[in-house]
Amino acid sequence: MEYGNLLLSKVIDENNVQALTKYGITAKDLPTEGDRQTLRFITDYAEANRGQAPSYAVVTEECPTFIYTPQVGDSYEYMTKVIKEYSAKLQFMEIINPPTNAKGGDTRSLFEKKFEELDGNKFTDWLISEAERIKINTNTSSKVGTDIKADASSFLDEYRKRKSGESFKVWHSKFPAINEATGGYLSGNMYTWYGRPGRGKSIITSEEAIESAFQGANVLGWIMEMAKFEWMARAYSTISARSGIVSATIDGVDYEAGFENKALLMGRLSEDFEAGFEQFLATINEIVPGNITIRAADDVDFYSRGLKQLEADIIQTKADVVLVDPIYLMDYEANTSKVAGGDVANTSKKIRRLAGLTKTVIHIVTQAEEVRDDTDEEGNRELRPPKRAEIKKTKAVLEDAANTFGIDTLDGVGIIEIGKGRNGGEGMQVEVLYLPNIGIVREMETGMAAAAQFDF
């Protein structure tokens, strides 16, 4: 049965050209040139006649292939579904089958051309992209958005799921003041961290990722500026510090610390510490409830660093929390807007959507501009976390983030400043005890005792 003719007959009978727009029926959805000609004639006629549909007699006269069927009883929804499903098949056939009007004697199908031109990974990306394009083009949903009155019951269902922890998760920061100010990191959101080079942004964001693993999260880290051995050494240092495996005295102050990061990097642990480290690794499954998977700068199979690969990694690792460090080393999305910074802006928007789609927390790390006003009159550098205006080239990640955090560290201390707070806390600063070489990165204690204890 020719559903294109049936649908257009119903449109004519009911004088309802708007149905074509409501259900997204376009010429490319119809299988024959005759059907496409009829649709174009009806829409052109309506445009010239204040939205009115032509009579079936006029359409039959102007469009010879059109077969009018009166009083079509099938719904627009049903006919649209059938038409779109068949259209999806035809669009796939156009990719697979050779063109009938090939020029220059090239009879290869688009599938064959891409298969020969692209390497395996790029060909797979192209194929997935085409499938997604066809899926979007043949979507049959006629409902727009959410009606806050009609859909109140669905809100109540979601509320109950969140109450029981089924569909919604808050992953708490390692720094209590951030939890108090923002409520923690909410699944489905993107968070942006920034700092000047060498000021601790990678270490502090790694601490947040590891903290989520201590809460049972599956953590995925895209560590694009650091070798895996280097990141793992830092991770083992801070994880062991949380357990107080090692004692360290710095400036007369005793700390429960972790294995020394530099000693791990250089392979210079003493024999006693080396034995303790091996025992620590043997029990790490008992120490960390969650899982941490990283892809690092020196991984030979980490050559694709775009959004498609990130989504695939999230799905494969069943990630709850994701760390992208830094965003400017990703393979950016195409700059479709053709404006300066459009590539990173497009990437940022899609990361934000990806967080919502996968219900993950995604931490994004970027870099701030160097400044000259962070020194005193004698030339000594002072702690000054960067402002949002100092972000280098990737400003879009500020607009798309639920919260932004500026970072600075100096001589054993640090500051995290909330630069933007969707749920509050903007301008709030967290003072940090910053001794990463022995695995200690935590919020400073408050009060006179703490002031007397930390004399840097």
Short mmCIF file of C-alpha atoms in Angstrom, two decimals:
data_model
loop_
_atom_site.label_atom_id
_atom_site.label_comp_id
_atom_site.label_asym_id
_atom_site.label_seq_id
_atom_site.Cartn_x
_atom_site.Cartn_y
_atom_site.Cartn_z
CA MET A 1 0.00 0.00 0.00
CA GLU A 2 1.32 3.45 -0.93
CA TYR A 3 1.33 5.35 2.37
CA GLY A 4 2.68 8.52 0.79
CA ASN A 5 -0.48 8.85 -1.32
CA LEU A 6 -2.66 7.97 1.67
CA LEU A 7 -1.05 10.57 3.89
CA LEU A 8 -1.31 13.31 1.26
CA SER A 9 -4.93 12.35 0.56
CA LYS A 10 -5.74 12.79 4.26
CA VAL A 11 -3.96 16.16 4.30
CA ILE A 12 -6.11 17.31 1.35
CA ASP A 13 -9.37 15.95 2.80
CA GLU A 14 -8.79 17.57 6.20
CA ASN A 15 -7.19 20.75 4.82
CA ASN A 16 -4.34 20.12 7.25
CA VAL A 17 -1.04 20.97 5.57
CA GLN A 18 0.37 21.77 9.02
CA ALA A 19 0.34 18.01 9.73
CA LEU A 20 3.30 17.63 7.35
CA THR A 21 5.32 20.04 9.50
CA LYS A 22 4.10 18.61 12.82
CA TYR A 23 5.14 15.07 11.92
CA GLY A 24 8.31 16.09 10.08
CA ILE A 25 7.38 14.74 6.65
CA THR A 26 9.65 16.12 3.94
CA ALA A 27 10.25 15.23 0.29
CA LYS A 28 13.28 13.07 1.17
CA ASP A 29 11.02 10.78 3.24
CA LEU A 30 8.92 9.76 0.22
CA PRO A 31 10.13 6.89 -1.98
CA THR A 32 9.22 8.08 -5.51
CA GLU A 33 9.75 11.28 -7.44
CA GLY A 34 6.00 11.38 -8.07
CA ASP A 35 5.29 11.44 -4.32
CA ARG A 36 7.92 14.11 -3.79
CA GLN A 37 6.43 16.23 -6.60
CA THR A 38 2.98 15.96 -5.03
CA LEU A 39 4.23 16.99 -1.60
CA ARG A 40 6.10 19.97 -3.02
CA PHE A 41 3.01 21.08 -4.94
CA ILE A 42 0.81 20.89 -1.83
CA THR A 43 3.24 22.82 0.36
CA ASP A 44 3.90 25.47 -2.33
CA TYR A 45 0.15 25.89 -2.85
CA ALA A 46 -0.42 26.29 0.90
CA GLU A 47 2.34 28.86 1.17
CA ALA A 48 0.72 30.93 -1.58
CA ASN A 49 -2.81 30.52 -0.21
CA ARG A 50 -2.57 31.29 3.50
CA GLY A 51 -2.01 27.68 4.56
CA GLN A 52 -4.94 26.22 2.65
CA ALA A 53 -4.57 22.82 0.98
CA PRO A 54 -5.45 22.44 -2.72
CA SER A 55 -8.44 20.32 -3.72
CA TYR A 56 -7.86 16.72 -4.76
CA ALA A 57 -9.00 17.67 -8.31
CA VAL A 58 -6.28 20.33 -8.62
CA VAL A 59 -3.60 17.99 -7.21
CA THR A 60 -4.63 15.20 -9.56
CA GLU A 61 -4.46 17.59 -12.50
CA GLU A 62 -1.02 18.95 -11.58
CA CYS A 63 0.54 15.71 -10.32
CA PRO A 64 -0.17 12.81 -12.75
CA THR A 65 1.16 10.05 -10.45
CA PHE A 66 -0.98 11.06 -7.49
CA ILE A 67 -3.78 8.61 -6.67
CA TYR A 68 -6.40 10.22 -4.45
CA THR A 69 -7.96 8.06 -1.72
CA PRO A 70 -10.92 9.64 0.09
CA GLN A 71 -11.67 9.34 3.81
CA VAL A 72 -8.41 7.76 4.95
CA GLY A 73 -9.04 6.43 8.45
CA ASP A 74 -5.46 5.71 9.52
CA SER A 75 -3.86 8.24 11.87
CA TYR A 76 -1.09 10.63 10.91
CA GLU A 77 1.11 9.01 13.58
CA TYR A 78 0.74 5.54 12.11
CA MET A 79 1.29 6.56 8.49
CA THR A 80 4.27 8.72 9.45
CA LYS A 81 5.82 5.80 11.31
CA VAL A 82 5.48 3.50 8.28
CA ILE A 83 6.82 6.15 5.90
CA LYS A 84 9.82 7.01 8.10
CA GLU A 85 10.73 3.37 8.70
CA TYR A 86 10.78 2.69 4.97
CA SER A 87 12.69 5.93 4.36
CA ALA A 88 15.42 4.77 6.78
CA LYS A 89 15.86 1.59 4.75
CA LEU A 90 16.04 3.54 1.48
CA GLN A 91 18.68 5.89 2.90
CA PHE A 92 20.81 2.92 3.94
CA MET A 93 20.37 1.41 0.48
CA GLU A 94 21.65 4.65 -1.06
CA ILE A 95 24.87 4.21 0.92
CA ILE A 96 25.33 0.55 0.04
CA ASN A 97 24.18 0.44 -3.60
CA PRO A 98 26.13 1.95 -6.51
CA PRO A 99 24.60 5.16 -7.93
CA THR A 100 22.44 4.76 -11.03
CA ASN A 101 23.74 7.99 -12.54
CA ALA A 102 27.45 7.58 -11.82
CA LYS A 103 29.72 10.12 -13.52
CA GLY A 104 33.13 9.37 -14.96
CA GLY A 105 32.57 5.62 -14.94
CA ASP A 106 32.88 5.32 -11.13
CA THR A 107 30.26 2.73 -10.22
CA ARG A 108 31.36 2.25 -6.61
CA SER A 109 28.84 2.80 -3.87
CA LEU A 110 29.47 5.45 -1.21
CA PHE A 111 30.10 2.58 1.21
CA GLU A 112 32.82 1.15 -1.07
CA LYS A 113 34.45 4.55 -1.58
CA LYS A 114 34.66 5.29 2.13
CA PHE A 115 35.84 1.76 2.88
CA GLU A 116 38.77 2.20 0.48
CA GLU A 117 39.60 5.82 1.39
CA LEU A 118 39.52 5.69 5.21
CA ASP A 119 41.40 3.67 7.79
CA GLY A 120 39.43 1.24 9.94
CA ASN A 121 38.69 3.60 12.82
CA LYS A 122 37.73 6.57 10.66
CA PHE A 123 35.55 4.35 8.49
CA THR A 124 33.76 3.09 11.61
CA ASP A 125 33.27 6.68 12.81
CA TRP A 126 31.84 7.64 9.41
CA LEU A 127 29.49 4.65 9.39
CA ILE A 128 28.23 5.43 12.90
CA SER A 129 27.76 9.08 11.92
CA GLU A 130 25.70 8.11 8.88
CA ALA A 131 23.56 5.76 10.97
CA GLU A 132 22.94 8.51 13.52
CA ARG A 133 22.06 10.97 10.74
CA ILE A 134 19.51 8.58 9.29
CA LYS A 135 18.09 7.86 12.74
CA ILE A 136 17.64 11.57 13.44
CA ASN A 137 16.13 12.23 10.00
CA THR A 138 13.59 9.43 10.40
CA ASN A 139 12.61 10.12 14.01
CA THR A 140 8.83 9.77 14.38
CA SER A 141 8.29 11.50 17.71
CA SER A 142 5.56 14.12 17.48
CA LYS A 143 5.70 15.14 21.15
CA VAL A 144 7.66 18.30 21.90
CA GLY A 145 9.27 18.66 25.28
CA THR A 146 7.67 18.10 28.67
CA ASP A 147 4.31 19.43 29.81
CA ILE A 148 4.84 20.33 33.48
CA LYS A 149 1.14 19.72 34.21
CA ALA A 150 0.47 16.63 32.13
CA ASP A 151 3.82 15.07 33.02
CA ALA A 152 3.68 15.74 36.76
CA SER A 153 3.37 12.02 37.48
CA SER A 154 6.62 11.31 35.61
CA PHE A 155 8.33 13.94 37.78
CA LEU A 156 7.08 12.16 40.89
CA ASP A 157 8.42 8.85 39.54
CA GLU A 158 11.83 10.43 38.95
CA TYR A 159 11.75 12.04 42.40
CA ARG A 160 11.19 8.65 44.02
CA LYS A 161 13.99 7.09 41.96
CA ARG A 162 16.36 9.85 43.02
CA LYS A 163 15.31 9.46 46.63
CA SER A 164 16.21 5.79 46.47
CA GLY A 165 19.40 6.47 44.48
CA GLU A 166 18.25 4.59 41.37
CA SER A 167 18.53 7.25 38.64
CA PHE A 168 20.44 10.10 40.22
CA LYS A 169 23.73 10.33 42.02
CA VAL A 170 25.69 12.99 43.85
CA TRP A 171 29.43 12.35 44.07
CA HIS A 172 30.95 14.33 46.90
CA SER A 173 34.06 16.45 46.59
CA LYS A 174 37.12 15.65 48.67
CA PHE A 175 36.87 19.24 49.93
CA PRO A 176 33.95 19.66 52.38
CA ALA A 177 33.53 23.38 51.63
CA ILE A 178 32.78 22.59 47.99
CA ASN A 179 30.09 20.12 49.04
CA GLU A 180 28.59 22.70 51.37
CA ALA A 181 28.58 25.42 48.69
CA THR A 182 27.46 23.40 45.65
CA GLY A 183 25.86 20.25 47.00
CA GLY A 184 28.55 18.09 45.38
CA TYR A 185 28.84 16.88 41.81
CA LEU A 186 25.48 15.96 40.30
CA SER A 187 25.25 13.22 37.70
CA GLY A 188 24.48 14.60 34.25
CA ASN A 189 26.59 17.74 34.74
CA MET A 190 29.90 19.04 33.46
CA TYR A 191 32.39 20.82 35.76
CA THR A 192 35.30 22.96 34.57
CA TRP A 193 38.63 23.42 36.36
CA TYR A 194 41.30 25.88 35.30
CA GLY A 195 44.71 27.08 36.42
CA ARG A 196 47.92 28.51 35.09
CA PRO A 197 50.64 26.05 33.98
CA GLY A 198 52.23 24.07 36.79
CA ARG A 199 49.83 25.26 39.50
CA GLY A 200 48.26 21.93 40.47
CA LYS A 201 45.12 21.67 38.37
CA SER A 202 45.89 18.10 37.25
CA ILE A 203 46.70 16.97 40.79
CA ILE A 204 43.59 18.50 42.36
CA THR A 205 41.24 17.16 39.68
CA SER A 206 42.84 13.74 40.00
CA GLU A 207 42.13 13.92 43.73
CA GLU A 208 38.46 14.57 42.96
CA ALA A 209 38.30 11.65 40.53
CA ILE A 210 39.95 9.31 43.04
CA GLU A 211 37.61 10.56 45.78
CA SER A 212 34.65 9.42 43.65
CA ALA A 213 36.22 5.96 43.37
CA PHE A 214 36.40 5.85 47.17
CA GLN A 215 32.63 6.40 47.10
CA GLY A 216 32.21 3.40 44.79
CA ALA A 217 32.19 5.18 41.41
CA ASN A 218 33.52 3.77 38.17
CA VAL A 219 35.98 6.48 37.12
CA LEU A 220 37.31 7.06 33.60
CA GLY A 221 40.32 9.34 33.12
CA TRP A 222 41.47 10.73 29.79
CA ILE A 223 44.97 11.82 30.89
CA MET A 224 46.35 13.40 27.74
CA GLU A 225 49.31 15.35 29.15
CA MET A 226 50.83 12.67 31.37
CA ALA A 227 52.30 9.19 30.96
CA LYS A 228 50.35 6.41 32.63
CA PHE A 229 53.21 5.49 34.99
CA GLU A 230 53.39 9.10 36.20
CA TRP A 231 49.64 9.32 36.84
CA MET A 232 49.56 5.92 38.53
CA ALA A 233 52.42 6.94 40.83
CA ARG A 234 50.45 9.99 41.92
CA ALA A 235 47.32 7.91 42.39
CA TYR A 236 49.11 5.30 44.52
CA SER A 237 50.69 8.05 46.60
CA THR A 238 47.38 9.74 47.44
CA ILE A 239 45.49 6.46 47.92
CA SER A 240 48.11 5.23 50.37
CA ALA A 241 48.04 8.61 52.14
CA ARG A 242 44.31 8.24 52.76
CA SER A 243 45.12 5.05 54.62
CA GLY A 244 47.95 6.70 56.55
CA ILE A 245 50.41 4.02 55.48
CA VAL A 246 53.49 6.22 55.93
CA SER A 247 54.46 8.80 58.57
CA ALA A 248 56.20 11.98 57.44
CA THR A 249 57.56 15.02 59.30
CA ILE A 250 57.73 18.32 57.42
CA ASP A 251 58.86 21.52 59.12
CA GLY A 252 58.36 19.85 62.48
CA VAL A 253 54.81 18.74 61.73
CA ASP A 254 53.92 15.03 61.65
CA TYR A 255 51.59 13.80 58.92
CA GLU A 256 49.91 10.55 58.02
CA ALA A 257 51.15 10.35 54.46
CA GLY A 258 51.54 8.08 51.48
CA PHE A 259 54.44 6.63 49.53
CA GLU A 260 56.66 9.38 48.16
CA ASN A 261 55.67 10.19 44.61
CA LYS A 262 59.17 11.05 43.40
CA ALA A 263 60.60 7.83 44.84
CA LEU A 264 57.93 5.86 42.98
CA LEU A 265 58.68 7.71 39.74
CA MET A 266 62.43 7.14 40.02
CA GLY A 267 62.19 3.55 41.28
CA ARG A 268 64.04 4.51 44.48
CA LEU A 269 61.93 3.26 47.35
CA SER A 270 63.98 1.79 50.17
CA GLU A 271 63.75 -1.97 50.58
CA ASP A 272 61.40 -1.67 53.53
CA PHE A 273 59.13 0.80 51.73
CA GLU A 274 59.27 -1.30 48.57
CA ALA A 275 58.03 -4.33 50.46
CA GLY A 276 55.29 -2.23 52.02
CA PHE A 277 54.34 -0.85 48.63
CA GLU A 278 53.99 -4.32 47.17
CA GLN A 279 51.75 -5.31 50.08
CA PHE A 280 49.72 -2.12 49.55
CA LEU A 281 49.14 -2.97 45.86
CA ALA A 282 48.10 -6.50 46.79
CA THR A 283 45.29 -5.10 48.96
CA ILE A 284 44.23 -2.11 46.84
CA ASN A 285 40.95 -3.79 45.85
CA GLU A 286 39.97 -3.75 49.51
CA ILE A 287 41.04 -0.11 49.91
CA VAL A 288 39.22 1.42 46.90
CA PRO A 289 35.56 0.37 46.54
CA GLY A 290 35.19 1.74 43.00
CA ASN A 291 37.24 1.37 39.84
CA ILE A 292 39.58 3.73 38.00
CA THR A 293 40.42 3.29 34.32
CA ILE A 294 42.78 5.72 32.62
CA ARG A 295 43.90 6.34 29.07
CA ALA A 296 47.17 8.23 29.15
CA ALA A 297 49.38 10.19 26.78
CA ASP A 298 51.74 7.27 26.09
CA ASP A 299 49.08 4.60 25.46
CA VAL A 300 49.75 3.28 21.96
CA ASP A 301 46.06 2.58 21.33
CA PHE A 302 44.94 6.03 22.46
CA TYR A 303 45.03 7.67 19.04
CA SER A 304 41.36 8.59 18.71
CA ARG A 305 40.51 11.36 21.17
CA GLY A 306 37.19 12.68 19.90
CA LEU A 307 33.68 12.71 21.35
CA LYS A 308 32.70 9.41 19.74
CA GLN A 309 35.60 7.61 21.39
CA LEU A 310 34.90 9.27 24.73
CA GLU A 311 31.28 8.12 24.59
CA ALA A 312 32.38 4.61 23.64
CA ASP A 313 34.83 4.51 26.57
CA ILE A 314 32.16 5.72 28.99
CA ILE A 315 29.81 2.98 27.84
CA GLN A 316 32.47 0.26 27.92
CA THR A 317 33.77 1.17 31.39
CA LYS A 318 30.26 1.94 32.73
CA ALA A 319 31.73 5.19 34.00
CA ASP A 320 30.00 7.31 36.63
CA VAL A 321 32.67 10.01 36.78
CA VAL A 322 34.90 11.16 33.92
CA LEU A 323 38.05 13.30 33.95
CA VAL A 324 39.21 14.97 30.71
CA ASP A 325 42.66 16.50 31.30
CA PRO A 326 43.05 18.73 29.37
CA ILE A 327 40.23 19.45 26.94
CA TYR A 328 42.50 21.30 24.50
CA LEU A 329 44.28 18.03 23.63
CA MET A 330 41.05 16.38 22.51
CA ASP A 331 40.20 15.98 18.84
CA TYR A 332 37.75 18.88 18.52
CA GLU A 333 34.43 18.67 16.73
CA ALA A 334 34.12 20.42 13.37
CA ASN A 335 33.79 24.21 13.48
CA THR A 336 30.38 24.34 11.81
CA SER A 337 29.80 27.94 12.93
CA LYS A 338 32.95 29.09 11.08
CA VAL A 339 33.80 31.53 13.89
CA ALA A 340 36.95 31.75 15.99
CA GLY A 341 36.82 29.15 18.76
CA GLY A 342 33.86 27.41 17.15
CA ASP A 343 35.57 24.01 17.27
CA VAL A 344 36.06 23.99 21.03
CA ALA A 345 32.64 25.58 21.58
CA ASN A 346 31.01 22.80 19.58
CA THR A 347 33.03 20.20 21.49
CA SER A 348 32.10 21.72 24.84
CA LYS A 349 28.39 21.69 24.04
CA LYS A 350 28.55 18.06 23.00
CA ILE A 351 30.45 17.10 26.17
CA ARG A 352 27.70 18.77 28.18
CA ARG A 353 25.10 16.78 26.24
CA LEU A 354 27.15 13.60 26.70
CA ALA A 355 27.14 14.11 30.48
CA GLY A 356 23.35 14.31 30.41
CA LEU A 357 22.95 11.41 28.02
CA THR A 358 25.19 9.07 30.03
CA LYS A 359 24.21 10.47 33.46
CA THR A 360 27.86 10.95 34.31
CA VAL A 361 29.80 13.68 36.07
CA ILE A 362 32.40 15.01 33.61
CA HIS A 363 35.31 17.09 34.95
CA ILE A 364 37.00 19.21 32.28
CA VAL A 365 40.47 20.71 32.81
CA THR A 366 41.71 23.73 30.86
CA GLN A 367 44.42 26.35 31.13
CA ALA A 368 44.39 29.99 32.25
CA GLU A 369 46.54 32.79 30.89
CA GLU A 370 49.77 33.70 32.63
CA VAL A 371 49.51 37.02 34.53
CA ARG A 372 51.91 39.54 36.05
CA ASP A 373 49.86 40.70 39.03
CA ASP A 374 50.38 37.66 41.26
CA THR A 375 53.58 38.97 42.88
CA ASP A 376 54.13 41.44 45.72
CA GLU A 377 56.29 44.56 45.61
CA GLU A 378 59.40 42.46 46.23
CA GLY A 379 58.66 40.10 43.37
CA ASN A 380 57.49 37.19 45.51
CA ARG A 381 54.63 35.23 44.02
CA GLU A 382 51.36 35.24 45.92
CA LEU A 383 48.46 32.83 45.79
CA ARG A 384 45.91 34.09 43.29
CA PRO A 385 43.51 31.67 41.60
CA PRO A 386 42.69 32.73 38.04
CA LYS A 387 39.45 34.44 37.09
CA ARG A 388 37.12 33.25 34.35
CA ALA A 389 38.30 36.05 32.05
CA GLU A 390 41.81 34.54 32.06
CA ILE A 391 40.85 31.26 30.40
CA LYS A 392 42.89 30.52 27.28
CA LYS A 393 40.88 29.95 24.07
CA THR A 394 38.42 27.51 25.63
CA LYS A 395 35.93 29.93 27.19
CA ALA A 396 32.97 27.83 26.02
CA VAL A 397 33.73 25.27 28.74
CA LEU A 398 32.86 27.94 31.31
CA GLU A 399 29.44 28.64 29.86
CA ASP A 400 28.48 24.96 29.63
CA ALA A 401 29.67 24.00 33.12
CA ALA A 402 27.46 23.73 36.21
CA ASN A 403 30.38 25.05 38.27
CA THR A 404 33.82 26.38 37.46
CA PHE A 405 36.84 26.21 39.75
CA GLY A 406 40.01 28.31 39.62
CA ILE A 407 43.13 26.70 41.12
CA ASP A 408 46.43 28.05 42.44
CA THR A 409 49.08 26.47 44.69
CA LEU A 410 52.29 27.69 46.30
CA ASP A 411 54.75 26.33 48.88
CA GLY A 412 52.56 23.66 50.42
CA VAL A 413 49.25 25.50 50.31
CA GLY A 414 46.63 26.14 47.65
CA ILE A 415 43.33 27.83 46.92
CA ILE A 416 40.31 26.61 44.97
CA GLU A 417 37.90 29.40 44.06
CA ILE A 418 34.40 28.80 42.68
CA GLY A 419 34.20 31.07 39.65
CA LYS A 420 30.66 30.16 38.66
CA GLY A 421 28.07 28.40 40.75
CA ARG A 422 24.76 27.34 39.25
CA ASN A 423 23.69 26.09 42.69
CA GLY A 424 25.48 28.75 44.69
CA GLY A 425 28.93 29.39 46.12
CA GLU A 426 30.28 31.78 43.48
CA GLY A 427 33.40 33.53 44.78
CA MET A 428 33.86 31.11 47.70
CA GLN A 429 37.45 29.99 48.33
CA VAL A 430 38.74 26.72 49.75
CA GLU A 431 42.15 26.73 51.45
CA VAL A 432 44.11 23.58 50.67
CA LEU A 433 47.02 21.81 52.35
CA TYR A 434 49.05 20.92 49.27
CA LEU A 435 51.81 18.32 49.74
CA PRO A 436 51.29 16.05 46.72
CA ASN A 437 54.72 14.44 46.87
CA ILE A 438 53.58 12.53 49.96
CA GLY A 439 49.98 12.16 48.77
CA ILE A 440 48.45 14.92 50.91
CA VAL A 441 45.99 17.25 49.18
CA ARG A 442 43.13 18.19 51.46
CA GLU A 443 41.15 21.09 52.82
CA MET A 444 42.78 23.11 55.56
CA GLU A 445 41.36 22.86 59.05
CA THR A 446 39.81 26.05 60.35
CA GLY A 447 40.35 27.84 63.61
CA MET A 448 43.29 29.01 65.68
CA ALA A 449 44.73 25.49 66.11
CA ALA A 450 45.03 25.06 62.40
CA ALA A 451 46.55 28.50 62.00
CA ALA A 452 49.23 27.65 64.53
CA GLN A 453 49.88 24.21 63.06
CA PHE A 454 50.56 25.18 59.44
CA ASP A 455 53.40 27.65 59.30
CA PHE A 456 54.57 27.81 55.69
#
